[in-house]
Coordinates of C-alpha atoms and ligand atoms in Angstrom, one line a residue:
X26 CA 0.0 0.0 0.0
X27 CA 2.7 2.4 1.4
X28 CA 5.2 1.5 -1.1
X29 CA 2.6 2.0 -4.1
X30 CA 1.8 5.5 -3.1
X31 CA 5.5 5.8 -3.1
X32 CA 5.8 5.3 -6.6
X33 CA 2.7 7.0 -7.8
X34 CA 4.0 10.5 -6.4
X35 CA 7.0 11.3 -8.6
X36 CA 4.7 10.5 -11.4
X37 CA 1.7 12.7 -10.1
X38 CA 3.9 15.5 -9.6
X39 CA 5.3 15.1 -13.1
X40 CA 1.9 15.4 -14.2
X41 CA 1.2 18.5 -12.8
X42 CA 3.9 19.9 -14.2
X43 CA 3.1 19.2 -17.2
X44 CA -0.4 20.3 -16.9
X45 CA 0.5 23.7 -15.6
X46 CA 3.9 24.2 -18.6
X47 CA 0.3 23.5 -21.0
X48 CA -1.9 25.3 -19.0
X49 CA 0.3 28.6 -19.3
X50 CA 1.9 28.0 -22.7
X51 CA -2.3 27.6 -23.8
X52 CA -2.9 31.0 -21.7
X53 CA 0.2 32.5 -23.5
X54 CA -1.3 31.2 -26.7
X55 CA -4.5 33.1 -26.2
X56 CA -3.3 36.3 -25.2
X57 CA -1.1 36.6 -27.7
X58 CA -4.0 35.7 -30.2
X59 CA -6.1 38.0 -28.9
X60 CA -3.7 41.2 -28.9
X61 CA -3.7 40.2 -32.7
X62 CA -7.5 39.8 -32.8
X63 CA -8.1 43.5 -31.6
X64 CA -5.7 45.7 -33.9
X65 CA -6.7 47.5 -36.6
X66 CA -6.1 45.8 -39.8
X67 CA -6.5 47.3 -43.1
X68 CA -9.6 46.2 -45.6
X69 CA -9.3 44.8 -48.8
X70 CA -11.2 45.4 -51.9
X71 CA -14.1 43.7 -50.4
X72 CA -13.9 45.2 -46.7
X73 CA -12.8 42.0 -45.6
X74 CA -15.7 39.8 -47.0
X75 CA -15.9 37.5 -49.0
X76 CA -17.6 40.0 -51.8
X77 CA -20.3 42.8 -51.3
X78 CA -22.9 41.9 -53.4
X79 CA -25.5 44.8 -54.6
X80 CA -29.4 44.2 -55.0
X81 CA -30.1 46.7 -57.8
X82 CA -32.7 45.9 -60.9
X83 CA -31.7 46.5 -64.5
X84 CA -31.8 49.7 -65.5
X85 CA -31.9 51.2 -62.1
X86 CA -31.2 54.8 -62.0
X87 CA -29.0 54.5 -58.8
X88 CA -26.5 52.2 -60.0
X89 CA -24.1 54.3 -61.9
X90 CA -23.8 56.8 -58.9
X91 CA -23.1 54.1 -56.4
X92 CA -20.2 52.4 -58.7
X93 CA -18.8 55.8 -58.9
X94 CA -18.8 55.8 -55.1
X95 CA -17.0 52.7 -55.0
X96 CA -15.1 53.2 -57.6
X97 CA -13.8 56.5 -55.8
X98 CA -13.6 55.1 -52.3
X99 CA -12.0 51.8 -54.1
X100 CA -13.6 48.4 -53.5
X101 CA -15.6 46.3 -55.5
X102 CA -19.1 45.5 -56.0
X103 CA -20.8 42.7 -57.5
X104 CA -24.5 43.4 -59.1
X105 CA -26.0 40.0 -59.8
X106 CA -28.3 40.2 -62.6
X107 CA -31.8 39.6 -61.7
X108 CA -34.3 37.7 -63.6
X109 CA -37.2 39.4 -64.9
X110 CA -39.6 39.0 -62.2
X111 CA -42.9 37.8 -64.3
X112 CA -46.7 37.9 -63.2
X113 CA -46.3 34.4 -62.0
X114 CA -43.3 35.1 -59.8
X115 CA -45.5 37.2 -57.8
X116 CA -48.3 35.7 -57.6
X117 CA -47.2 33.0 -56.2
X118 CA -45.0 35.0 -54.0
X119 CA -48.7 36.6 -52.6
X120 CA -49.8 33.0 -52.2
X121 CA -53.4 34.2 -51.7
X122 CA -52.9 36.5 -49.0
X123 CA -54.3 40.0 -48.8
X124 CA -52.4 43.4 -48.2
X125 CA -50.3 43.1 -51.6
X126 CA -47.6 45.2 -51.4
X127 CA -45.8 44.7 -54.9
X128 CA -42.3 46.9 -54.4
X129 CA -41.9 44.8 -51.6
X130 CA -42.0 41.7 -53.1
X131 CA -40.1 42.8 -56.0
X132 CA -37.3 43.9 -53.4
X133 CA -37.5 40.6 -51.3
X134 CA -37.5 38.6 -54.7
X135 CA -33.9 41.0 -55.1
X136 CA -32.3 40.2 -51.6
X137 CA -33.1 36.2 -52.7
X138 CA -31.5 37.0 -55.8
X139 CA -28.5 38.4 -54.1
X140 CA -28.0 35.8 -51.4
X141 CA -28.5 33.0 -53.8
X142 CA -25.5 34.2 -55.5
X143 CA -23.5 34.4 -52.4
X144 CA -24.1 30.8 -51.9
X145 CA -23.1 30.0 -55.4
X146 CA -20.3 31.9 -55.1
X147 CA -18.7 29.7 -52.5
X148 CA -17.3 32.8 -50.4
X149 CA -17.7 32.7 -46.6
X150 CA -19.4 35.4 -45.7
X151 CA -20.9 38.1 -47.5
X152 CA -22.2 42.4 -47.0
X153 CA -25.6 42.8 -48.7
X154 CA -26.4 46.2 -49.9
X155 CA -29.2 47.8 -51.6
X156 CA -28.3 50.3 -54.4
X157 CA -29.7 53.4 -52.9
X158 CA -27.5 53.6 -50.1
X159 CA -24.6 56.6 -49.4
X160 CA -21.5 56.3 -46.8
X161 CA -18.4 58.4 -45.7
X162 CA -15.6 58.9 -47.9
X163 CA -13.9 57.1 -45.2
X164 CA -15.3 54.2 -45.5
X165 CA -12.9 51.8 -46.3
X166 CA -9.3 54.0 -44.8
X167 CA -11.0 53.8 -41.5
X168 CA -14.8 53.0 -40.8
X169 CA -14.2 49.2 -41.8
X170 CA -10.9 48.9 -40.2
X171 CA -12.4 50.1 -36.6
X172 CA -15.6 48.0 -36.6
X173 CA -14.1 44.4 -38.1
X174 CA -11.6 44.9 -35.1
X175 CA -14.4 45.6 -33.1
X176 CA -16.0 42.2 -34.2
X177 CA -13.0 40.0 -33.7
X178 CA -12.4 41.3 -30.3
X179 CA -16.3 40.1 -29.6
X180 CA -16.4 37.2 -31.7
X181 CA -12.6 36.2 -32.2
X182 CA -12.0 33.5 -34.4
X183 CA -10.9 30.3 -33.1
X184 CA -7.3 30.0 -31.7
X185 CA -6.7 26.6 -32.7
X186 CA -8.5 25.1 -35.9
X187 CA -11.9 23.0 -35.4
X188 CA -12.1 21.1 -38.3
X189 CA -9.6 18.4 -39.3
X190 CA -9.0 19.5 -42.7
X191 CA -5.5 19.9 -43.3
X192 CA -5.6 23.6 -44.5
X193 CA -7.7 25.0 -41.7
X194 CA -5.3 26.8 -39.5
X195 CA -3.7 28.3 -42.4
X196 CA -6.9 29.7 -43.8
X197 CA -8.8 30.3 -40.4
X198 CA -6.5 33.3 -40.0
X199 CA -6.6 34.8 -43.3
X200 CA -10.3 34.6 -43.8
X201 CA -11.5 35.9 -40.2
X202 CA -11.2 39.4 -40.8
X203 CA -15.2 39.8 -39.4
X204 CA -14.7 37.2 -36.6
X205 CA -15.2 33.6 -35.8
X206 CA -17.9 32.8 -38.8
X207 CA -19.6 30.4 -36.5
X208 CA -20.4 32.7 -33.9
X209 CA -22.8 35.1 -35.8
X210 CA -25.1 35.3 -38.4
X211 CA -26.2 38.9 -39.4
X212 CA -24.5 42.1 -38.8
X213 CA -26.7 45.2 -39.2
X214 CA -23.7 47.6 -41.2
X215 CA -26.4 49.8 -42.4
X216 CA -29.7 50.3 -41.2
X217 CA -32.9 52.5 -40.5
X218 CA -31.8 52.9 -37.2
X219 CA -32.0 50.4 -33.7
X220 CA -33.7 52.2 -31.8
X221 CA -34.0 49.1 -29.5
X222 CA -38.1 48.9 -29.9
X223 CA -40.5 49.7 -32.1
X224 CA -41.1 53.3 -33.7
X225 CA -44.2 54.9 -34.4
X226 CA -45.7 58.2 -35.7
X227 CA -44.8 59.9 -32.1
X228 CA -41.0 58.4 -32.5
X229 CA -39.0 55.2 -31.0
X230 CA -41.0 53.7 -28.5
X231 CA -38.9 53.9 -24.9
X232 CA -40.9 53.1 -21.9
X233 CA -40.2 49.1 -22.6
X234 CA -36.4 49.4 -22.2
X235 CA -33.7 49.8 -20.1
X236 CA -31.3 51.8 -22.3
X237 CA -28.2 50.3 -20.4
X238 CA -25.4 49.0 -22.4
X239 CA -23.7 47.2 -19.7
X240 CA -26.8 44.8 -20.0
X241 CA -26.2 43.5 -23.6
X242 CA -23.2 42.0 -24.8
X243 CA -21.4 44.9 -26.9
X244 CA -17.9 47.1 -27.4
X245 CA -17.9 50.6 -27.4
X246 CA -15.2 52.8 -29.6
X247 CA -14.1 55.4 -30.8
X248 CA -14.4 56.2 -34.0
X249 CA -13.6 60.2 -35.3
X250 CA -15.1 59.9 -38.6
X251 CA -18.8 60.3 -36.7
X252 CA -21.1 63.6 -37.5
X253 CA -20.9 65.3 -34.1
X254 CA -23.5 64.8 -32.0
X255 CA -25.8 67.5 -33.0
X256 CA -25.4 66.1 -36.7
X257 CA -26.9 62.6 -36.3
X258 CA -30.2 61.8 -36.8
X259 CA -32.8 62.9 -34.7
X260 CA -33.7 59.8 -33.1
X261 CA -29.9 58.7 -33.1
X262 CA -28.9 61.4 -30.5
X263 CA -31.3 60.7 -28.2
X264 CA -30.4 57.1 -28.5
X265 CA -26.9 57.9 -27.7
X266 CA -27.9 60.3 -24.6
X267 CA -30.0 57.8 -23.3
X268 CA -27.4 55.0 -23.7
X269 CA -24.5 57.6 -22.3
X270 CA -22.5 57.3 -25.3
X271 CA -19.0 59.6 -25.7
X272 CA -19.0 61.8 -28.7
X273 CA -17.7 60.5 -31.3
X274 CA -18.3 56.9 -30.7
X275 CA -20.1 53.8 -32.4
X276 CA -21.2 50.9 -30.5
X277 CA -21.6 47.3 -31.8
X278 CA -24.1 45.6 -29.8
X279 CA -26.5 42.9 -30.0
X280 CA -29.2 43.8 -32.4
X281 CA -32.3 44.8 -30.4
X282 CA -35.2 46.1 -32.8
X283 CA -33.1 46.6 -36.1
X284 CA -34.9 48.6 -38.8
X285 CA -34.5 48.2 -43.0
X286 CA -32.0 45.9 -44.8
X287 CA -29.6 48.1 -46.9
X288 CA -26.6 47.3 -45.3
X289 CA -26.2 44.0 -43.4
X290 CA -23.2 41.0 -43.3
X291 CA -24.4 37.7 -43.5
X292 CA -22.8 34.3 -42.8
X293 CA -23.7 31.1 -45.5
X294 CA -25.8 29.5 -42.5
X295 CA -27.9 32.6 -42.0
X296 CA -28.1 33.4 -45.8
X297 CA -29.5 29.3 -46.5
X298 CA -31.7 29.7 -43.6
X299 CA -33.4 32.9 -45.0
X300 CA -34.0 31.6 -48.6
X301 CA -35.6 28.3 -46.7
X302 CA -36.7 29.1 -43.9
X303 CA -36.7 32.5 -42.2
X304 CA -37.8 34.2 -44.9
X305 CA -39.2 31.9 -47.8
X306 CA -40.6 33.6 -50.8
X307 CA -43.7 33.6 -50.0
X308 CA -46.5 36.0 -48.0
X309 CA -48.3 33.7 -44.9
X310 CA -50.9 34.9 -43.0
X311 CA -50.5 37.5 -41.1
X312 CA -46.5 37.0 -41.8
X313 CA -44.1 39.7 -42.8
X314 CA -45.4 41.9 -45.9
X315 CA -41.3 43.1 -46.6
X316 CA -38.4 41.3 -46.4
X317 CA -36.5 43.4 -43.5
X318 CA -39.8 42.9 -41.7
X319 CA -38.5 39.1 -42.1
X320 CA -35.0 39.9 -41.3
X321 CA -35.9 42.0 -37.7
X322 CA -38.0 38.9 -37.2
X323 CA -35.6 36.5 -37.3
X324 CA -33.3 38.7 -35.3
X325 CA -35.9 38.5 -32.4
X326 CA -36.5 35.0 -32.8
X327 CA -32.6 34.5 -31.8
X328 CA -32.3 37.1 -29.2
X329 CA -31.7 34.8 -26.4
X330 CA -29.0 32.6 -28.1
X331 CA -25.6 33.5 -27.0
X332 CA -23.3 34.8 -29.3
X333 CA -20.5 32.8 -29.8
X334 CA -22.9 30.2 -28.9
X335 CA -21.6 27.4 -26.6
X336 CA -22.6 24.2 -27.4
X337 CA -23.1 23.3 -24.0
X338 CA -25.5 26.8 -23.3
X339 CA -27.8 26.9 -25.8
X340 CA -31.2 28.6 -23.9
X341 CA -33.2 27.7 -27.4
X342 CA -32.3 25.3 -29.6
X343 CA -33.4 24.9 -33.6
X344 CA -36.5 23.3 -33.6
X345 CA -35.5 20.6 -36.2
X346 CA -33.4 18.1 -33.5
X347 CA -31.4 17.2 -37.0
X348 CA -30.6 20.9 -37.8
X349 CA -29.3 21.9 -34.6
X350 CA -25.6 20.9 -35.4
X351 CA -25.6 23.4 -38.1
X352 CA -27.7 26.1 -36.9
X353 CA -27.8 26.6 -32.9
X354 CA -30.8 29.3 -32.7
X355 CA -34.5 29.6 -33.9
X356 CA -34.1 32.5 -35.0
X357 CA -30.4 34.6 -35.9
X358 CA -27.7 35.9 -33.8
X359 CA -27.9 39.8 -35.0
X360 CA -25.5 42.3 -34.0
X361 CA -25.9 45.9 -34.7
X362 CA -23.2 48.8 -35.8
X363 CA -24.8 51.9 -34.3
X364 CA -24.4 54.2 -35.6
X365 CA -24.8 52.6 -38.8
X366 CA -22.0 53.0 -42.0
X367 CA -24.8 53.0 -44.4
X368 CA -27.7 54.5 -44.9
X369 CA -30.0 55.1 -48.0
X370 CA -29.9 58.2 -49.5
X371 CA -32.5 60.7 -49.0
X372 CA -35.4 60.4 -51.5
X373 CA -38.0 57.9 -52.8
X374 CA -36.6 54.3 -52.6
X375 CA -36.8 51.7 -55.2
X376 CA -40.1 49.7 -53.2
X377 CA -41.5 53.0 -53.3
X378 CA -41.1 54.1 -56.9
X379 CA -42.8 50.4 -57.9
X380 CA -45.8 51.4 -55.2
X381 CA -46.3 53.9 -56.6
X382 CA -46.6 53.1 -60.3
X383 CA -48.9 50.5 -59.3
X384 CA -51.0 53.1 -57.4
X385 CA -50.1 52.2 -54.0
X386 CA -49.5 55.6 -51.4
X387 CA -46.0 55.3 -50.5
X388 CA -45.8 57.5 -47.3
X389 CA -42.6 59.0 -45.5
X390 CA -41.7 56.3 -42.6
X391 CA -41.4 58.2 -39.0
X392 CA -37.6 57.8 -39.5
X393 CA -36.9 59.5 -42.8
X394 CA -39.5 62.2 -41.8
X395 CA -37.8 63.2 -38.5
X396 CA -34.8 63.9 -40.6
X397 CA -36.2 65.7 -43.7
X398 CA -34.8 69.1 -42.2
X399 CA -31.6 68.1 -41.1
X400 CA -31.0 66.3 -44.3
X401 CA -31.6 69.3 -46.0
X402 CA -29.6 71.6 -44.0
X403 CA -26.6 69.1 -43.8
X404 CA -26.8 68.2 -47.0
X405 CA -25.7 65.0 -46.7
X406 CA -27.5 62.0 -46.1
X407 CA -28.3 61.1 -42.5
X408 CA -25.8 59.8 -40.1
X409 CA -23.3 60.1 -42.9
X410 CA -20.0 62.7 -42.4
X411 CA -19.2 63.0 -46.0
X412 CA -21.1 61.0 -48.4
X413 CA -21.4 60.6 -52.2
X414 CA -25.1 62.3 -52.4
X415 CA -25.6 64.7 -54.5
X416 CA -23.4 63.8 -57.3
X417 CA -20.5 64.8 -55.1
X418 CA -16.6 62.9 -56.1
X419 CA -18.8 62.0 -59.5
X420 CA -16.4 61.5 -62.4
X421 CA -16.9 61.9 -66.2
X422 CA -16.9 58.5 -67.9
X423 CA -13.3 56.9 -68.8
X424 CA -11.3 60.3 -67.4
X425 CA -8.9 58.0 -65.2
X426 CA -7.3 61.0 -64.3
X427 CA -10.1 63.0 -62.3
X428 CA -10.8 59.5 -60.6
X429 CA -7.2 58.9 -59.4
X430 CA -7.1 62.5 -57.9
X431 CA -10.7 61.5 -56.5
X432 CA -9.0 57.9 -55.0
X433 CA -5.9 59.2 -53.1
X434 CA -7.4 62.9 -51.7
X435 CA -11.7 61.7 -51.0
X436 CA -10.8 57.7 -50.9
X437 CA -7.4 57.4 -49.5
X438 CA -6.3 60.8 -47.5
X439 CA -10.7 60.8 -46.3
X440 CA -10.3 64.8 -47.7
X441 CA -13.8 66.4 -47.6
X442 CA -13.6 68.6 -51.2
X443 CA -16.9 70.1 -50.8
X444 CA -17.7 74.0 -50.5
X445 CA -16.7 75.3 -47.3
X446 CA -16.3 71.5 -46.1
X447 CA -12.5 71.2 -46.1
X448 CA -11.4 69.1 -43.4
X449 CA -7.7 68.7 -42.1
X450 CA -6.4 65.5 -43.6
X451 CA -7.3 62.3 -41.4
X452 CA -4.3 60.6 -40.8
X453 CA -4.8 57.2 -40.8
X454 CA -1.6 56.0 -39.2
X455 CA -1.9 58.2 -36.1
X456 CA -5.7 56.7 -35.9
X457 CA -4.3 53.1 -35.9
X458 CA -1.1 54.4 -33.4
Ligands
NAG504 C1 -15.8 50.7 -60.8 O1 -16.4 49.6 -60.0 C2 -17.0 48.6 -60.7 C3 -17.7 47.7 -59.7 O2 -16.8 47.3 -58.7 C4 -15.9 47.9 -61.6 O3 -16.5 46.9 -62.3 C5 -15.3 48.9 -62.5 O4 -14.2 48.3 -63.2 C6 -14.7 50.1 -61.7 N1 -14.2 51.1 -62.6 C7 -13.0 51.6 -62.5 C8 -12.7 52.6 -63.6 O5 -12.2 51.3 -61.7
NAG505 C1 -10.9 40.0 -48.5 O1 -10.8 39.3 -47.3 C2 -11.7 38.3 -47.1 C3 -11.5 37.8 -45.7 O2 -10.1 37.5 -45.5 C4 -11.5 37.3 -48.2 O3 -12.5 36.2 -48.0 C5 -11.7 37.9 -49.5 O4 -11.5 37.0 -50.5 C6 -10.7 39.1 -49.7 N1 -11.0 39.8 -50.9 C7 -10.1 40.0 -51.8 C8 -10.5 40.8 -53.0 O5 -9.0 39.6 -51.7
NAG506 C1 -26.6 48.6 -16.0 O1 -26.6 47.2 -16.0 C2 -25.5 46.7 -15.2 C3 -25.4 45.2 -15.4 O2 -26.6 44.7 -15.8 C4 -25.7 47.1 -13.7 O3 -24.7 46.6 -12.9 C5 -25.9 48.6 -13.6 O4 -26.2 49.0 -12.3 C6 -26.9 49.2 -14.6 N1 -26.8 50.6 -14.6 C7 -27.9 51.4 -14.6 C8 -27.7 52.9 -14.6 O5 -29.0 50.9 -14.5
NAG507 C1 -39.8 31.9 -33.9 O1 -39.4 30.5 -33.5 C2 -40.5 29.7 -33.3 C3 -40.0 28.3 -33.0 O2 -39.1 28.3 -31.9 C4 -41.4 29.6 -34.5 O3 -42.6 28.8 -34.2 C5 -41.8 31.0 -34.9 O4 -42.6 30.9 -36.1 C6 -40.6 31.8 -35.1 N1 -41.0 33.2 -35.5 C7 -40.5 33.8 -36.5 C8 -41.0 35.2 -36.7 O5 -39.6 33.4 -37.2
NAG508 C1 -25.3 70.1 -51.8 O1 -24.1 69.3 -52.2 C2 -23.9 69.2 -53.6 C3 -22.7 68.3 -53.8 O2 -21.7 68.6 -53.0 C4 -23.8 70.6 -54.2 O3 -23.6 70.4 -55.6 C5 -25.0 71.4 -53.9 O4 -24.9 72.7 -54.4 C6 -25.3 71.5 -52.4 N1 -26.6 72.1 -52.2 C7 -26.7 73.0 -51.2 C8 -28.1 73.6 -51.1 O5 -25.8 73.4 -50.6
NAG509 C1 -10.5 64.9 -66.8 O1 -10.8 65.6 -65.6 C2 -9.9 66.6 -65.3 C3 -10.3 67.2 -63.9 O2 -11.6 67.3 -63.7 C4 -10.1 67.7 -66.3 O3 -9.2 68.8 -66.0 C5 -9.7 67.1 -67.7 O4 -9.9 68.0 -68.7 C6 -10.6 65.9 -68.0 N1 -10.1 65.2 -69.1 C7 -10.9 64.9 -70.2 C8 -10.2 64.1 -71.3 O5 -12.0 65.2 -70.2

């Protein structure tokens, strides 16, 4: 007995040892991966996803401005064509129901259009933007930079690699630029507004909420490219004084009541479950009548699931026992840039335009009406510091010279050329010092 207990102790304690020399070396492992997770990285041509992929239909007015606007601020787009959307397309789409709204479906039948390309395409992840949206001439020097860093610190991709394949720690690095894929599904780049409830003719809705950021998971930072306070929207500034916000910062939260799809990062998982599932091509009753109806839906559905989701925490599993390998929530784990890098320009939108024409009253939207003055006296789109509206940085066709000049002083250096809007040079390097 004694003599066994003998032996077993030089073995025990080598044991230990070994345990703690992993233990830290894992710790060491971690921090270091971190540190690297959290610093500002530049974006490439495709602000670090796999491709940003535009819903516009043929022969859509806005398209030429907004390749301008990329062309200037220098990344690419890719417009998928779209089918011609016949009679029969939409009827089925309406599926009997009542309360036909046809720009809507015509836009949803888009956002299919787009994702199904993203899952052709074979890329990871993907930003989804409608064609009538505006952002900052800073957009891809500093905006992306700040808020990808901002998503790998909450979401940071694995430190060692999952899968087995042979290539996956090699590639899990390069390709993480928005975080660990599996831990999100949507993020809200450009939107409406969350306002973090409902908002009706009298404004966002309050008494519901607690307005305390501490309570949600989120990161806060600063980012000197935001309108000062007194610029943003309205609704936005009330928003941030309720939340406490610092000037001149942009949080990235959990999604809470997200409003409009122009701008949002989507995830293959997310994107297969909306074309199936979330948001099928078809009207039920009483469902959704617009597709980012479908969208905020699905957002609230998967509120309550962490995110990164542990395996071992899930409050709500996928219904579908079989499916819950491959998609943890009900609904989608949304997160929320606010203030938001998109936003659509000011102006009748596409879903209006085809309302109209078919004799439906479009209507301004609380949100856009609250800021009709300010739009107009900024003259610039809301939330945005220095955007492309207007015809602003537009070039003449094939004159590769005035684009250059437009690429390194608006897109590069982030120089403001407008009347009476020049702004000291934005130095990037001190930003990421
Ligand atoms: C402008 O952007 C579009 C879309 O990304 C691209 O196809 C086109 O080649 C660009 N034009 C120039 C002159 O760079
Ligand atoms: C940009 O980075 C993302 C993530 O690393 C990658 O998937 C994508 O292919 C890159 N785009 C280009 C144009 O290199
Ligand atoms: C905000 O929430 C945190 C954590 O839930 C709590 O500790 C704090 O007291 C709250 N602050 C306010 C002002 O309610
Ligand atoms: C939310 O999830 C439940 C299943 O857990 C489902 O019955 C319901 O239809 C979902 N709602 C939406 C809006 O997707
Ligand atoms: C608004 O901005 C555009 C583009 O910079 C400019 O052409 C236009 O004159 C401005 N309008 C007003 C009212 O300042
Ligand atoms: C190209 O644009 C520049 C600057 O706006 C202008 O001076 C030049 O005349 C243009 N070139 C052509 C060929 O139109």
């Amino acid at each position: 007995m004694l003599a066994s207990r003998k032996r077993s102790t030089p073995l025990l304690l080598a044991l230990t040892l070994i345990f703690i020399v992993t233990w830290y070396h894992s710790r060491d492992v971690d921090r270091t991966h971190e540190q690297r997770a959290s610093s500002v990285i530049p974006a490439n041509r495709t602000l670090g996803f796999g491709a940003v992929v535009v819903v516009s239909r043929d022969g859509s007015e806005r398209r030429h401005s907004l390749v301008q606007a990329a062309n200037v601020t220098d990344f690419d787009l890719t417009i998928p064509k779209q089918p011609v959307w016949t009679e029969g397309h939409v009827q089925r789409f309406i599926n009997g129901q009542d309360d036909v709204q046809k720009g809507s479906i015509l836009a949803w039948l888009g956002h299919h259009n787009a994702l199904r390309w993203f899952l052709n395409s074979g890329a990871e992840t993907a930003l989804i933007l409608e064609d009538d949206v505006d952002w900052d001439i800073r957009l891809r020097s500093i905006q992306i930079p700040l808020a990808a860093s901002a998503a790998r610190q909450l979401l940071p991709p694995p430190a060692r690699p999952r899968s087995h394949h042979p290539f996956a720690s090699f590639r899990s690095h390069q390709t993480q630029y928005w975080g660990d894929h599996d831990a999100w599904d949507v993020v809200y780049l450009g939107h409406c507004g969350d306002y973090f409830d409902e908002v009706t003719e009298d404004g966002p809705m309050t008494e519901h909420q607690s307005y305390n950021l501490s309570a949600i998971p989120h990161i806060l930072y600063r980012d000197p490219t935001l309108p000062d306070r007194s610029d943003l929207h309205p609704f936005t500034q009330s928003l941030f004084g309720m939340l406490r916000m610092p000037q001149k910062s942009r949080a990235l939260h959990r999604s809470k009541f997200p409003l409009c799809s122009f701008g949002y990062a989507i995830t293959r998982p997310a994107a297969e479950r909306l074309l199936s599932e979330l948001a099928p091509p078809q009207y039920k009753v009483n469902g959704p009548r617009a597709f980012d109806v479908a969208l905020l839906h699905a957002c609230n559905n998967g509120s309550n699931t962490p995110s990164p989701t542990p395996p071992w925490k899930d409050p709500r599993l996928h219904p579908d026992p079989a499916l819950r390998r491959k998609y943890p929530s009900p609904g989608l784990r949304c997160w929320t840039l606010n203030s938001e890098l998109f936003h659509h320009m000011p102006g009748h939108s596409l879903v209006d335009e085809i309302g109209e024409s078919s004799g439906e009253e479009p209507g301004i939207p609380p949100v856009d009406l609250a800021a009709q003055a300010q739009v107009v006296i900024r003259n610039e789109t809301t939330n945005i510091n220095c955007g492309f509206w207007n015809g602003a940085f537009a070039f003449q066709k094939d004159n590769m010279t005035q684009l250059h000049y437009l690429q390194e002083h608006v897109g590069r250096q982030g120089q403001c050329l407008k009347e009476g809007r020049k702004l000291p040079r934005d130095s990037i390097q001190q930003l990421i010092d």
